[in-house]
Amino acid sequence: MSDISLTHISPMAALSIALSVAIAFVIHWALYWIAVRVVKRARIEPVLLPAIFQPTRWLVVLLALGAGLKSIELGERIEDIWSIGARMIFALLVGWLILRAMRAGKAMLEERADISVEDNLKARRRRTKISILYRICQCIVGFFVIAMMLIAIPGVRTIGVSLMASAGLAALAVGAAAQPALKNLIAGIQMAFSEPIRLDDVVIIEGEWGRIEEIKLTYVIVRIWDDRRMVVPVSYFLEKPFQNWTTKTSDLLGTVFLYVDPTADIERIRTRFVEAVKSNGRWDGRVAILQVTDHRADALELRGLLSARNAGIAFDLRCEVREAMLTFLRTDMPEALVRGRQRVEAGEGFIERESAGLATTRRFGAAE
């Protein structure tokens, strides 16, 4: 029992411990106050300091507590427990500090990459890299923190050394079992630099139109146009074809198809189409043309091309111009609407009869 019990702690020793911890709190608060004032004078937003306030405070307290306990005679068992516990807590606090600092750095970098502006290609590229690399660093820091905590335990260290002989077989088994996860993890790292997609990209995937809403380490969340979410493995974007409408720029061409009678005045329709596009505030001023793209037996296919700043605006522009052209054809050029033609001649099953100078046709058996 003498090994696991504390020896007599004098009032002065207890006071020394309490005083060292109190001084640690005061010193930390004073240093934090000075740092905040310096940062504000430099007209820099204090984002990092509030993030690391809690981890640094408890680190200082841990160091002060360790210094205070040196003045106390502890049993051998208690000293071993304190040594192991202090190392584990230190590793945990350092990991917490690094993660909080990383999160603050990520927030500062994302503030400089505003994706709410019209031309946000560079900002989306930067945010995508930041998001993916941040999650990779999270995993690395978490792995090392757990490793350092386990190394602090002598028994675990001994077990780890004894298991080295079977590490190769275990690695193969774990690798085979975790192959999909490792595949997506490596694909996520590759995607951070190859950039097949970025945050807020407009994509067509599995026949669905949507935007890249969030990029995780092993999967991507695509927000479909009707607010559904599609969860796609990261490896999909490196192995299968998909459409990305905003790879280089968000500018986009849209189409409007019209079907008119073969006898319609194409030039008049083209003039009205260009006017409808140019008068619409969603048009970006680049492209507005109308061409005959197909000739069928009963109709001409007209394809109108128009341009807009992004996919969403292009969709609205197409709808509004299409509606304007249909109204124009219905009210000003009804003769241009597609009509069905059928020629009926006298012959088998029909007879001709002249009445009032007009040729009419009726079926046999019809009442005269």
Tab-separated table of C-alpha atoms in Angstrom:
chain	number	residue	atom	x	y	z
A	1	MET	CA	0.000	0.000	0.000
A	2	SER	CA	2.938	2.350	0.581
A	3	ASP	CA	3.738	2.249	-3.149
A	4	ILE	CA	0.352	3.500	-4.243
A	5	SER	CA	-0.279	6.054	-1.477
A	6	LEU	CA	0.854	9.618	-1.320
A	7	THR	CA	3.366	10.515	1.313
A	8	HIS	CA	2.545	13.260	3.718
A	9	ILE	CA	1.793	16.509	1.888
A	10	SER	CA	2.654	19.543	3.912
A	11	PRO	CA	0.404	22.608	3.815
A	12	MET	CA	3.245	24.548	2.224
A	13	ALA	CA	3.525	21.980	-0.596
A	14	ALA	CA	-0.229	22.102	-1.253
A	15	LEU	CA	-0.114	25.875	-1.217
A	16	SER	CA	2.803	25.793	-3.615
A	17	ILE	CA	0.814	23.651	-6.081
A	18	ALA	CA	-2.261	25.871	-5.826
A	19	LEU	CA	-0.166	28.992	-6.205
A	20	SER	CA	1.672	27.667	-9.270
A	21	VAL	CA	-1.615	26.809	-10.986
A	22	ALA	CA	-3.084	30.220	-10.119
A	23	ILE	CA	0.018	31.970	-11.427
A	24	ALA	CA	-0.261	29.908	-14.628
A	25	PHE	CA	-3.834	31.149	-15.139
A	26	VAL	CA	-2.779	34.755	-14.549
A	27	ILE	CA	0.248	34.550	-16.843
A	28	HIS	CA	-1.809	32.971	-19.609
A	29	TRP	CA	-4.544	35.594	-19.302
A	30	ALA	CA	-1.994	38.425	-19.335
A	31	LEU	CA	-0.192	37.076	-22.393
A	32	TYR	CA	-3.507	36.572	-24.192
A	33	TRP	CA	-4.630	40.127	-23.345
A	34	ILE	CA	-1.354	41.569	-24.661
A	35	ALA	CA	-1.535	39.475	-27.847
A	36	VAL	CA	-5.107	40.609	-28.563
A	37	ARG	CA	-4.152	44.265	-28.131
A	38	VAL	CA	-1.137	43.892	-30.434
A	39	VAL	CA	-3.229	42.195	-33.100
A	40	LYS	CA	-5.969	44.829	-32.935
A	41	ARG	CA	-3.411	47.636	-33.227
A	42	ALA	CA	-2.088	45.952	-36.340
A	43	ARG	CA	-5.705	46.028	-37.639
A	44	ILE	CA	-5.771	42.269	-38.016
A	45	GLU	CA	-8.891	40.313	-37.219
A	46	PRO	CA	-8.104	38.171	-34.117
A	47	VAL	CA	-9.255	34.824	-35.469
A	48	LEU	CA	-6.358	32.611	-34.381
A	49	LEU	CA	-6.085	33.826	-30.779
A	50	PRO	CA	-9.652	32.943	-29.673
A	51	ALA	CA	-9.262	29.553	-31.328
A	52	ILE	CA	-6.158	28.594	-29.350
A	53	PHE	CA	-7.188	30.215	-26.052
A	54	GLN	CA	-8.523	27.060	-24.356
A	55	PRO	CA	-5.792	24.612	-25.479
A	56	THR	CA	-2.948	26.937	-24.523
A	57	ARG	CA	-4.502	27.692	-21.132
A	58	TRP	CA	-4.683	24.047	-20.166
A	59	LEU	CA	-1.194	23.407	-21.518
A	60	VAL	CA	0.156	26.128	-19.260
A	61	VAL	CA	-1.804	24.696	-16.324
A	62	LEU	CA	-0.437	21.204	-17.026
A	63	LEU	CA	3.134	22.501	-17.100
A	64	ALA	CA	2.598	24.481	-13.899
A	65	LEU	CA	1.028	21.481	-12.184
A	66	GLY	CA	3.964	19.321	-13.183
A	67	ALA	CA	6.387	21.893	-11.776
A	68	GLY	CA	4.406	22.098	-8.533
A	69	LEU	CA	4.328	18.335	-8.023
A	70	LYS	CA	8.121	18.150	-8.121
A	71	SER	CA	8.187	19.518	-4.592
A	72	ILE	CA	6.095	16.595	-3.290
A	73	GLU	CA	7.342	13.114	-2.514
A	74	LEU	CA	5.038	10.663	-4.273
A	75	GLY	CA	4.941	6.939	-4.079
A	76	GLU	CA	6.607	5.059	-6.902
A	77	ARG	CA	3.299	3.803	-8.281
A	78	ILE	CA	1.713	7.241	-8.154
A	79	GLU	CA	4.700	8.773	-9.903
A	80	ASP	CA	4.392	6.205	-12.710
A	81	ILE	CA	0.680	6.900	-13.117
A	82	TRP	CA	1.268	10.662	-13.124
A	83	SER	CA	4.104	10.334	-15.649
A	84	ILE	CA	1.967	8.278	-18.060
A	85	GLY	CA	-1.129	10.433	-17.556
A	86	ALA	CA	0.771	13.695	-18.011
A	87	ARG	CA	2.280	12.493	-21.294
A	88	MET	CA	-1.071	11.367	-22.632
A	89	ILE	CA	-2.778	14.604	-21.615
A	90	PHE	CA	0.092	16.622	-23.088
A	91	ALA	CA	-0.225	14.791	-26.425
A	92	LEU	CA	-3.988	15.301	-26.373
A	93	LEU	CA	-3.693	19.026	-25.630
A	94	VAL	CA	-1.049	19.540	-28.319
A	95	GLY	CA	-3.277	17.776	-30.840
A	96	TRP	CA	-6.221	19.927	-29.736
A	97	LEU	CA	-4.097	23.054	-30.136
A	98	ILE	CA	-2.985	22.066	-33.642
A	99	LEU	CA	-6.531	21.227	-34.746
A	100	ARG	CA	-7.917	24.508	-33.407
A	101	ALA	CA	-5.126	26.449	-35.103
A	102	MET	CA	-5.789	24.596	-38.353
A	103	ARG	CA	-9.497	25.395	-38.161
A	104	ALA	CA	-8.759	29.080	-37.583
A	105	GLY	CA	-6.314	29.113	-40.481
A	106	LYS	CA	-8.905	27.453	-42.697
A	107	ALA	CA	-11.465	30.109	-41.739
A	108	MET	CA	-9.032	32.938	-42.519
A	109	LEU	CA	-8.140	31.462	-45.913
A	110	GLU	CA	-11.787	30.899	-46.796
A	111	GLU	CA	-12.612	34.521	-45.972
A	112	ARG	CA	-10.159	35.569	-48.664
A	113	ALA	CA	-11.840	33.220	-51.152
A	114	ASP	CA	-15.323	34.702	-51.500
A	115	ILE	CA	-17.471	32.460	-53.717
A	116	SER	CA	-20.493	34.782	-53.547
A	117	VAL	CA	-19.060	37.080	-56.238
A	118	GLU	CA	-20.012	36.659	-59.887
A	119	ASP	CA	-16.613	35.513	-61.173
A	120	ASN	CA	-15.697	33.042	-58.444
A	121	LEU	CA	-13.616	30.457	-60.296
A	122	LYS	CA	-10.346	31.205	-58.467
A	123	ALA	CA	-12.145	31.390	-55.126
A	124	ARG	CA	-13.825	28.011	-55.694
A	125	ARG	CA	-10.515	26.424	-56.661
A	126	ARG	CA	-8.877	27.768	-53.515
A	127	ARG	CA	-11.729	26.694	-51.246
A	128	THR	CA	-11.718	23.192	-52.703
A	129	LYS	CA	-8.010	22.727	-52.025
A	130	ILE	CA	-8.362	24.183	-48.540
A	131	SER	CA	-11.270	21.877	-47.689
A	132	ILE	CA	-9.606	18.678	-48.920
A	133	LEU	CA	-6.164	19.409	-47.453
A	134	TYR	CA	-7.735	20.419	-44.136
A	135	ARG	CA	-9.478	17.060	-43.814
A	136	ILE	CA	-6.291	15.218	-44.758
A	137	CYS	CA	-4.346	17.115	-42.093
A	138	GLN	CA	-7.080	16.353	-39.561
A	139	CYS	CA	-6.624	12.636	-40.151
A	140	ILE	CA	-2.827	12.898	-39.916
A	141	VAL	CA	-2.927	14.905	-36.682
A	142	GLY	CA	-5.480	12.550	-35.160
A	143	PHE	CA	-3.358	9.548	-36.084
A	144	PHE	CA	-0.199	11.003	-34.499
A	145	VAL	CA	-2.027	12.110	-31.350
A	146	ILE	CA	-3.410	8.606	-30.809
A	147	ALA	CA	0.013	7.130	-31.543
A	148	MET	CA	1.737	9.438	-29.042
A	149	MET	CA	-0.865	8.659	-26.373
A	150	LEU	CA	-0.348	4.923	-26.856
A	151	ILE	CA	3.432	5.256	-26.853
A	152	ALA	CA	3.181	6.887	-23.434
A	153	ILE	CA	1.865	3.584	-22.035
A	154	PRO	CA	4.756	1.157	-21.482
A	155	GLY	CA	2.538	-1.948	-21.723
A	156	VAL	CA	1.145	-0.921	-25.101
A	157	ARG	CA	4.648	-0.160	-26.332
A	158	THR	CA	5.769	-3.650	-25.382
A	159	ILE	CA	2.763	-5.243	-27.052
A	160	GLY	CA	3.428	-3.245	-30.192
A	161	VAL	CA	7.012	-4.461	-30.379
A	162	SER	CA	5.916	-8.064	-29.867
A	163	LEU	CA	3.395	-7.794	-32.703
A	164	MET	CA	5.944	-6.549	-35.232
A	165	ALA	CA	6.531	-10.099	-36.470
A	166	SER	CA	2.937	-10.386	-37.672
A	167	ALA	CA	2.682	-6.792	-38.899
A	168	GLY	CA	3.076	-7.776	-42.549
A	169	LEU	CA	0.158	-10.209	-42.493
A	170	ALA	CA	-1.974	-7.786	-40.495
A	171	ALA	CA	-1.194	-4.992	-42.957
A	172	LEU	CA	-2.292	-7.156	-45.862
A	173	ALA	CA	-5.538	-8.094	-44.104
A	174	VAL	CA	-6.330	-4.516	-43.130
A	175	GLY	CA	-5.404	-3.268	-46.589
A	176	ALA	CA	-7.715	-5.774	-48.273
A	177	ALA	CA	-10.587	-4.968	-45.918
A	178	ALA	CA	-10.130	-1.204	-46.209
A	179	GLN	CA	-9.464	-1.119	-49.943
A	180	PRO	CA	-12.538	1.006	-50.861
A	181	ALA	CA	-11.814	3.515	-48.095
A	182	LEU	CA	-8.122	3.755	-49.002
A	183	LYS	CA	-9.028	4.075	-52.660
A	184	ASN	CA	-11.302	7.038	-51.972
A	185	LEU	CA	-8.764	8.565	-49.573
A	186	ILE	CA	-6.032	8.491	-52.205
A	187	ALA	CA	-8.486	9.757	-54.807
A	188	GLY	CA	-9.348	12.676	-52.511
A	189	ILE	CA	-5.679	13.643	-52.241
A	190	GLN	CA	-5.286	13.386	-56.009
A	191	MET	CA	-8.435	15.430	-56.606
A	192	ALA	CA	-7.114	18.276	-54.443
A	193	PHE	CA	-4.417	18.905	-57.059
A	194	SER	CA	-5.946	17.675	-60.339
A	195	GLU	CA	-9.207	19.592	-59.671
A	196	PRO	CA	-11.776	17.731	-61.786
A	197	ILE	CA	-14.391	19.379	-59.559
A	198	ARG	CA	-14.497	22.322	-57.186
A	199	LEU	CA	-16.965	23.646	-54.669
A	200	ASP	CA	-20.065	25.157	-56.313
A	201	ASP	CA	-19.254	23.602	-59.700
A	202	VAL	CA	-22.270	22.831	-61.876
A	203	VAL	CA	-22.190	19.176	-62.904
A	204	ILE	CA	-24.314	16.612	-64.705
A	205	ILE	CA	-23.822	13.287	-62.956
A	206	GLU	CA	-25.910	10.144	-63.371
A	207	GLY	CA	-28.294	12.219	-65.499
A	208	GLU	CA	-28.890	14.743	-62.674
A	209	TRP	CA	-28.148	18.483	-62.781
A	210	GLY	CA	-26.672	19.839	-59.576
A	211	ARG	CA	-23.926	21.758	-57.788
A	212	ILE	CA	-20.991	20.479	-55.749
A	213	GLU	CA	-22.111	21.410	-52.243
A	214	GLU	CA	-19.450	19.770	-50.086
A	215	ILE	CA	-16.278	17.772	-50.674
A	216	LYS	CA	-15.399	15.335	-47.907
A	217	LEU	CA	-12.266	13.226	-47.700
A	218	THR	CA	-13.863	10.113	-49.219
A	219	TYR	CA	-17.153	11.327	-50.739
A	220	VAL	CA	-18.769	14.337	-52.384
A	221	ILE	CA	-22.238	15.770	-51.756
A	222	VAL	CA	-24.003	17.046	-54.881
A	223	ARG	CA	-27.026	19.274	-54.391
A	224	ILE	CA	-29.566	18.416	-57.080
A	225	TRP	CA	-31.695	21.212	-58.570
A	226	ASP	CA	-34.773	20.110	-56.574
A	227	ASP	CA	-32.809	20.186	-53.266
A	228	ARG	CA	-32.110	16.467	-53.147
A	229	ARG	CA	-28.572	15.437	-52.193
A	230	MET	CA	-26.552	12.856	-54.094
A	231	VAL	CA	-23.642	11.296	-52.207
A	232	VAL	CA	-20.922	10.193	-54.624
A	233	PRO	CA	-17.584	8.470	-53.795
A	234	VAL	CA	-14.578	10.634	-54.577
A	235	SER	CA	-13.130	7.932	-56.835
A	236	TYR	CA	-16.167	8.307	-59.145
A	237	PHE	CA	-14.895	11.676	-60.417
A	238	LEU	CA	-11.563	10.128	-61.401
A	239	GLU	CA	-12.852	6.943	-62.998
A	240	LYS	CA	-16.137	7.770	-64.742
A	241	PRO	CA	-17.129	10.495	-67.213
A	242	PHE	CA	-19.334	13.354	-66.046
A	243	GLN	CA	-20.154	16.860	-67.230
A	244	ASN	CA	-18.670	19.905	-65.518
A	245	TRP	CA	-20.190	23.125	-66.808
A	246	THR	CA	-17.861	25.429	-64.875
A	247	THR	CA	-14.414	23.911	-65.358
A	248	LYS	CA	-12.769	27.024	-66.816
A	249	THR	CA	-15.459	29.669	-66.467
A	250	SER	CA	-19.073	29.912	-65.363
A	251	ASP	CA	-20.145	31.484	-68.687
A	252	LEU	CA	-22.477	29.185	-70.583
A	253	LEU	CA	-24.340	28.898	-73.887
A	254	GLY	CA	-27.996	27.932	-73.847
A	255	THR	CA	-30.289	26.704	-76.618
A	256	VAL	CA	-33.896	27.396	-77.546
A	257	PHE	CA	-35.524	25.134	-80.148
A	258	LEU	CA	-38.494	26.291	-82.220
A	259	TYR	CA	-40.466	24.320	-84.807
A	260	VAL	CA	-42.157	26.346	-87.528
A	261	ASP	CA	-43.952	25.800	-90.804
A	262	PRO	CA	-41.654	25.305	-93.831
A	263	THR	CA	-43.188	28.391	-95.455
A	264	ALA	CA	-42.428	30.656	-92.451
A	265	ASP	CA	-40.409	33.875	-92.856
A	266	ILE	CA	-37.161	32.801	-91.119
A	267	GLU	CA	-35.524	36.229	-91.281
A	268	ARG	CA	-38.448	37.854	-89.467
A	269	ILE	CA	-38.329	35.195	-86.743
A	270	ARG	CA	-34.554	35.596	-86.438
A	271	THR	CA	-34.879	39.359	-85.993
A	272	ARG	CA	-37.494	38.939	-83.275
A	273	PHE	CA	-35.376	36.301	-81.508
A	274	VAL	CA	-32.328	38.559	-81.361
A	275	GLU	CA	-34.485	41.417	-80.052
A	276	ALA	CA	-35.985	39.187	-77.353
A	277	VAL	CA	-32.530	38.061	-76.197
A	278	LYS	CA	-30.939	41.513	-76.195
A	279	SER	CA	-33.848	43.077	-74.320
A	280	ASN	CA	-33.546	40.523	-71.516
A	281	GLY	CA	-31.411	41.618	-68.560
A	282	ARG	CA	-30.067	38.093	-68.043
A	283	TRP	CA	-28.155	38.135	-71.354
A	284	ASP	CA	-24.401	38.720	-70.952
A	285	GLY	CA	-23.926	40.320	-74.393
A	286	ARG	CA	-21.901	37.548	-76.043
A	287	VAL	CA	-24.044	35.307	-78.257
A	288	ALA	CA	-27.540	35.712	-79.750
A	289	ILE	CA	-28.140	33.879	-83.031
A	290	LEU	CA	-30.863	31.787	-84.691
A	291	GLN	CA	-30.193	29.098	-87.306
A	292	VAL	CA	-32.122	26.439	-89.206
A	293	THR	CA	-30.671	23.157	-87.964
A	294	ASP	CA	-33.056	20.606	-89.475
A	295	HIS	CA	-35.688	20.269	-92.198
A	296	ARG	CA	-38.457	17.781	-91.680
A	297	ALA	CA	-41.395	16.924	-93.848
A	298	ASP	CA	-43.805	19.100	-91.893
A	299	ALA	CA	-41.598	21.589	-90.027
A	300	LEU	CA	-38.314	23.423	-89.821
A	301	GLU	CA	-36.197	23.135	-86.679
A	302	LEU	CA	-34.753	26.461	-85.540
A	303	ARG	CA	-32.042	26.523	-82.924
A	304	GLY	CA	-31.421	29.737	-81.034
A	305	LEU	CA	-28.136	30.181	-79.179
A	306	LEU	CA	-27.859	32.621	-76.292
A	307	SER	CA	-25.296	33.205	-73.558
A	308	ALA	CA	-25.411	33.985	-69.846
A	309	ARG	CA	-23.052	34.394	-66.892
A	310	ASN	CA	-23.787	31.012	-65.325
A	311	ALA	CA	-25.947	27.928	-65.664
A	312	GLY	CA	-28.779	29.140	-63.434
A	313	ILE	CA	-29.159	32.438	-65.295
A	314	ALA	CA	-28.878	30.649	-68.635
A	315	PHE	CA	-31.768	28.347	-67.714
A	316	ASP	CA	-34.022	31.273	-66.774
A	317	LEU	CA	-32.996	33.174	-69.910
A	318	ARG	CA	-33.870	30.206	-72.130
A	319	CYS	CA	-37.302	29.854	-70.546
A	320	GLU	CA	-38.122	33.558	-70.864
A	321	VAL	CA	-36.930	33.837	-74.473
A	322	ARG	CA	-38.794	30.649	-75.427
A	323	GLU	CA	-41.992	32.045	-73.926
A	324	ALA	CA	-41.509	35.376	-75.719
A	325	MET	CA	-40.995	33.645	-79.075
A	326	LEU	CA	-44.060	31.444	-78.692
A	327	THR	CA	-46.154	34.514	-77.871
A	328	PHE	CA	-44.753	36.273	-80.940
A	329	LEU	CA	-45.534	33.335	-83.226
A	330	ARG	CA	-49.031	32.929	-81.821
A	331	THR	CA	-50.023	36.608	-82.045
A	332	ASP	CA	-47.958	38.109	-84.913
A	333	MET	CA	-47.120	35.134	-87.126
A	334	PRO	CA	-49.792	32.464	-86.722
A	335	GLU	CA	-49.041	31.318	-90.268
A	336	ALA	CA	-45.594	30.212	-89.041
A	337	LEU	CA	-47.022	27.678	-86.610
A	338	VAL	CA	-46.651	24.073	-87.663
A	339	ARG	CA	-49.693	22.805	-89.582
A	340	GLY	CA	-50.576	19.353	-90.736
A	341	ARG	CA	-51.169	18.977	-94.473
A	342	GLN	CA	-53.064	16.193	-96.183
A	343	ARG	CA	-54.019	15.879	-99.826
A	344	VAL	CA	-57.143	13.926	-100.678
A	345	GLU	CA	-57.716	12.883	-104.291
A	346	ALA	CA	-60.587	11.128	-106.013
A	347	GLY	CA	-59.989	7.478	-106.287
A	348	GLU	CA	-60.731	4.235	-104.606
A	349	GLY	CA	-63.476	4.712	-102.003
A	350	PHE	CA	-64.208	8.336	-103.054
A	351	ILE	CA	-66.376	10.068	-105.678
A	352	GLU	CA	-66.336	13.638	-106.958
A	353	ARG	CA	-69.327	15.898	-107.035
A	354	GLU	CA	-69.478	19.474	-108.205
A	355	SER	CA	-71.762	21.750	-106.287
A	356	ALA	CA	-71.911	25.530	-106.740
A	357	GLY	CA	-68.712	25.413	-108.750
A	358	LEU	CA	-66.707	23.817	-105.911
A	359	ALA	CA	-65.256	20.323	-105.854
A	360	THR	CA	-66.213	18.370	-102.752
A	361	THR	CA	-65.426	14.843	-101.724
A	362	ARG	CA	-67.466	12.435	-99.679
A	363	ARG	CA	-67.298	8.799	-98.760
A	364	PHE	CA	-69.573	6.200	-100.260
A	365	GLY	CA	-72.637	5.600	-98.160
A	366	ALA	CA	-72.691	9.128	-96.721
A	367	ALA	CA	-76.050	10.879	-96.688
A	368	GLU	CA	-76.414	13.467	-99.438
